[in-house]
Amino acid sequence: MPNNYYDAADLRKFGEITEWSEELGKKFFDYYGKVFEEGALSAREKSLIALAVAHVVKCPYCIDAYTKDGLQRGITKEEMMEAVHAGAAIESGATLVHGVQMMNKYKKLSM
């Protein structure tokens, strides 16, 4: 039994999701592969975006995968951390902007 909820070994099992829904699993992996192909954005840029998003959605498997991918693509630790901070800034800003909703509701209810 692993020491925590997320077992790093499970990342290697990701491809097995097709076993219980082959059609949808295949469609997902086809889509996923297409998204990360070179396009208007380089695979390197997409890797940095994926790393930032992985932190925002708090996916330890994705963090492991895109840290490794980034290293293989020559992304520096400074670039990785800057991407993580960009994601964190957007996430915290999105949380704080919802404070306006709370302020509006408070004003309405306290009249």
XYZ file of N, CA and C in Angstrom:
333
model
N 0.849 -1.183 0.000
C 0.000 0.000 0.000
C 0.892 1.243 0.000
N 0.598 2.211 -0.865
C 1.413 3.419 -0.911
C 1.253 4.261 0.356
N 2.221 5.154 0.567
C 2.194 6.014 1.752
C 1.259 7.195 1.603
N 0.761 7.423 0.409
C -0.167 8.522 0.208
C -1.228 8.104 -0.799
N -2.205 8.940 -0.979
C -3.344 8.620 -1.838
C -2.924 8.409 -3.287
N -2.007 9.214 -3.772
C -1.546 9.116 -5.147
C -0.314 8.236 -5.221
N -0.387 7.190 -6.003
C 0.732 6.289 -6.198
C 1.370 6.634 -7.540
N 2.607 7.079 -7.508
C 3.303 7.490 -8.740
C 3.293 6.381 -9.786
N 3.260 5.137 -9.364
C 3.237 4.015 -10.309
C 1.953 4.010 -11.143
N 0.899 4.636 -10.636
C -0.359 4.667 -11.381
C -0.255 5.466 -12.679
N 0.660 6.410 -12.740
C 0.820 7.189 -13.968
C 1.145 6.268 -15.144
N 1.946 5.246 -14.901
C 2.300 4.297 -15.963
C 1.091 3.468 -16.401
N 0.045 3.454 -15.604
C -1.165 2.687 -15.914
C -2.218 3.516 -16.656
N -1.911 4.763 -16.935
C -2.889 5.668 -17.529
C -3.483 5.105 -18.815
N -2.662 4.492 -19.625
C -3.145 3.923 -20.882
C -4.186 2.841 -20.694
N -4.261 2.274 -19.503
C -5.212 1.213 -19.225
C -6.657 1.698 -19.132
N -6.869 3.005 -19.127
C -8.247 3.495 -19.047
C -9.073 3.042 -20.244
N -8.408 2.668 -21.313
C -9.145 2.202 -22.495
C -9.764 0.823 -22.272
N -9.317 0.094 -21.268
C -9.822 -1.260 -21.023
C -11.314 -1.281 -20.708
N -11.800 -0.271 -20.026
C -13.209 -0.280 -19.623
C -14.088 0.548 -20.548
N -13.468 1.294 -21.448
C -14.204 2.061 -22.442
C -13.260 2.323 -23.607
N -13.091 1.297 -24.421
C -12.091 1.366 -25.488
C -12.339 2.521 -26.450
N -13.572 2.697 -26.887
C -13.873 3.741 -27.862
C -13.552 5.130 -27.314
N -14.050 5.428 -26.133
C -13.811 6.755 -25.557
C -12.352 6.947 -25.173
N -11.731 5.900 -24.625
C -10.313 5.991 -24.275
C -9.459 6.284 -25.488
N -9.727 5.583 -26.587
C -8.972 5.809 -27.823
C -9.193 7.233 -28.337
N -10.438 7.682 -28.303
C -10.732 9.053 -28.754
C -9.977 10.075 -27.905
N -9.946 9.843 -26.586
C -9.213 10.759 -25.720
C -7.735 10.789 -26.081
N -7.120 9.620 -26.194
C -5.679 9.576 -26.471
C -5.348 10.126 -27.858
N -6.234 9.929 -28.832
C -6.031 10.537 -30.155
C -6.053 12.063 -30.034
N -7.063 12.570 -29.319
C -7.190 14.014 -29.104
C -5.982 14.563 -28.343
N -5.620 13.893 -27.273
C -4.496 14.317 -26.436
C -3.216 14.394 -27.254
N -2.975 13.370 -28.054
C -1.781 13.351 -28.899
C -1.791 14.475 -29.915
N -2.949 14.734 -30.505
C -3.071 15.799 -31.508
C -2.814 17.170 -30.877
N -3.359 17.382 -29.691
C -3.187 18.669 -29.003
C -1.712 18.990 -28.785
N -0.926 17.983 -28.447
C 0.471 18.226 -28.101
C 1.437 18.144 -29.285
N 0.901 18.020 -30.495
C 1.749 18.093 -31.678
C 2.206 19.537 -31.883
N 3.296 19.702 -32.630
C 3.742 21.049 -33.006
C 2.620 21.727 -33.782
N 2.413 22.980 -33.520
C 1.387 23.751 -34.217
C 1.763 25.219 -34.130
N 0.777 26.072 -33.910
C 1.068 27.492 -33.709
C 1.941 27.666 -32.469
N 1.761 26.767 -31.504
C 2.628 26.721 -30.326
C 3.569 25.538 -30.476
N 4.777 25.714 -30.010
C 5.738 24.612 -30.051
C 5.381 23.584 -28.976
N 5.880 22.365 -29.145
C 5.673 21.331 -28.129
C 6.271 21.776 -26.795
N 7.346 22.529 -26.858
C 7.990 23.048 -25.643
C 7.060 24.028 -24.918
N 6.453 24.933 -25.676
C 5.520 25.902 -25.083
C 4.308 25.182 -24.488
N 3.813 24.178 -25.208
C 2.662 23.422 -24.715
C 3.016 22.671 -23.440
N 4.247 22.192 -23.342
C 4.690 21.502 -22.140
C 4.682 22.445 -20.935
N 5.125 23.678 -21.135
C 5.100 24.669 -20.048
C 3.666 25.008 -19.642
N 2.792 25.155 -20.625
C 1.386 25.427 -20.327
C 0.801 24.262 -19.541
N 1.085 23.048 -19.992
C 0.570 21.856 -19.308
C 1.070 21.786 -17.869
N 2.325 22.142 -17.657
C 2.876 22.131 -16.305
C 2.161 23.142 -15.412
N 1.905 24.330 -15.931
C 1.197 25.345 -15.152
C -0.224 24.890 -14.834
N -0.908 24.363 -15.835
C -2.279 23.885 -15.629
C -2.293 22.719 -14.644
N -1.297 21.839 -14.737
C -1.209 20.708 -13.813
C -1.188 21.182 -12.369
N -0.494 22.276 -12.125
C -0.455 22.827 -10.767
C -1.790 23.457 -10.388
N -2.405 24.162 -11.312
C -3.686 24.811 -11.015
C -4.760 23.772 -10.702
N -4.790 22.676 -11.457
C -5.803 21.652 -11.210
C -5.331 20.632 -10.162
N -4.110 20.823 -9.691
C -3.531 20.026 -8.609
C -3.486 18.532 -8.923
N -2.929 18.219 -10.080
C -2.808 16.827 -10.530
C -1.362 16.355 -10.353
N -1.083 15.577 -9.317
C 0.297 15.147 -9.084
C 0.863 14.307 -10.230
N 0.003 13.522 -10.883
C 0.471 12.725 -12.016
C 0.928 13.640 -13.158
N 0.128 14.668 -13.420
C 0.449 15.618 -14.497
C 1.708 16.418 -14.155
N 1.842 16.792 -12.889
C 3.034 17.526 -12.460
C 4.275 16.674 -12.711
N 4.217 15.409 -12.319
C 5.349 14.512 -12.573
C 5.624 14.389 -14.066
N 4.571 14.149 -14.833
C 4.732 13.917 -16.270
C 5.296 15.136 -16.987
N 4.781 16.328 -16.665
C 5.220 17.518 -17.404
C 6.493 18.136 -16.842
N 6.873 17.779 -15.626
C 8.213 18.143 -15.159
C 9.231 17.320 -15.939
N 8.974 16.037 -16.049
C 9.863 15.158 -16.825
C 9.899 15.575 -18.296
N 8.727 15.835 -18.875
C 8.653 16.255 -20.272
C 9.422 17.553 -20.486
N 9.245 18.488 -19.564
C 9.944 19.763 -19.679
C 11.454 19.601 -19.637
N 11.924 18.766 -18.733
C 13.364 18.505 -18.665
C 13.874 17.928 -19.981
N 13.110 17.007 -20.562
C 13.502 16.402 -21.839
C 13.502 17.418 -22.973
N 12.711 18.469 -22.830
C 12.629 19.509 -23.866
C 13.568 20.682 -23.579
N 14.380 20.557 -22.541
C 15.354 21.598 -22.230
C 14.789 22.787 -21.483
N 13.634 22.631 -20.878
C 13.035 23.714 -20.098
C 13.774 23.799 -18.765
N 14.176 24.998 -18.418
C 14.946 25.190 -17.190
C 14.034 25.205 -15.963
N 14.639 25.005 -14.807
C 13.865 25.045 -13.562
C 13.272 26.440 -13.354
N 13.974 27.468 -13.806
C 13.458 28.835 -13.667
C 12.223 29.045 -14.549
N 12.274 28.513 -15.768
C 11.117 28.626 -16.658
C 9.927 27.855 -16.096
N 10.204 26.673 -15.558
C 9.130 25.875 -14.960
C 8.487 26.625 -13.805
N 9.306 27.177 -12.912
C 8.759 27.875 -11.760
C 7.997 29.128 -12.181
N 8.484 29.818 -13.200
C 7.767 30.998 -13.690
C 6.394 30.598 -14.239
N 6.338 29.468 -14.942
C 5.062 28.977 -15.453
C 4.118 28.627 -14.303
N 4.652 28.001 -13.252
C 3.836 27.660 -12.083
C 3.298 28.929 -11.437
N 4.142 29.957 -11.332
C 3.683 31.227 -10.754
C 2.628 31.893 -11.633
N 2.768 31.797 -12.942
C 1.751 32.368 -13.838
C 0.412 31.674 -13.603
N 0.443 30.355 -13.503
C -0.788 29.617 -13.219
C -1.371 29.984 -11.868
N -0.512 30.107 -10.862
C -0.965 30.458 -9.518
C -1.575 31.860 -9.486
N -0.990 32.778 -10.236
C -1.512 34.149 -10.276
C -2.910 34.173 -10.885
N -3.110 33.416 -11.960
C -4.428 33.363 -12.587
C -5.440 32.712 -11.641
N -5.016 31.609 -11.005
C -5.931 30.923 -10.084
C -6.302 31.818 -8.911
N -5.326 32.505 -8.329
C -5.637 33.361 -7.181
C -6.454 34.570 -7.612
N -6.163 35.111 -8.783
C -6.955 36.231 -9.295
C -8.402 35.828 -9.535
N -8.594 34.623 -10.073
C -9.952 34.131 -10.305
C -10.700 33.945 -8.990
N -9.993 33.511 -7.967
C -10.608 33.365 -6.649
C -10.973 34.731 -6.087
N -10.043 35.658 -6.163
C -10.276 36.987 -5.589
C -11.354 37.773 -6.326
N -11.430 37.638 -7.633
C -12.439 38.393 -8.377
C -13.845 37.936 -7.981
N -13.960 36.701 -7.501
C -15.254 36.253 -7.008
C -15.631 36.962 -5.705
N -14.665 37.636 -5.102
C -14.961 38.462 -3.937
C -15.947 39.571 -4.273
N -15.951 40.024 -5.516
C -16.914 41.040 -5.957
C -18.332 40.483 -5.848
N -18.498 39.219 -6.200
C -19.813 38.581 -6.070
C -20.247 38.591 -4.608
N -19.332 38.242 -3.704
C -19.636 38.248 -2.284
C -19.983 39.660 -1.813
N -19.217 40.641 -2.273
C -19.467 42.023 -1.869
C -20.845 42.483 -2.346
N -21.177 42.146 -3.587
C -22.489 42.510 -4.130
C -23.615 41.862 -3.321
N -23.461 40.589 -3.014
C -24.484 39.873 -2.234
C -24.597 40.450 -0.832
N -23.477 40.746 -0.198
C -23.487 41.326 1.134
C -24.236 42.652 1.132
N -23.907 43.501 0.162
C -24.567 44.824 0.087
C -26.062 44.672 -0.106
N -26.467 43.720 -0.957
C -27.886 43.496 -1.229
C -28.604 42.993 0.027
N -27.988 42.067 0.730
C -28.636 41.472 1.906
C -28.604 42.371 3.126
N -27.660 43.279 3.190
C -27.543 44.120 4.390
C -28.270 45.449 4.267
N -29.010 45.637 3.218
C -29.758 46.898 3.038
C -31.011 46.901 3.859
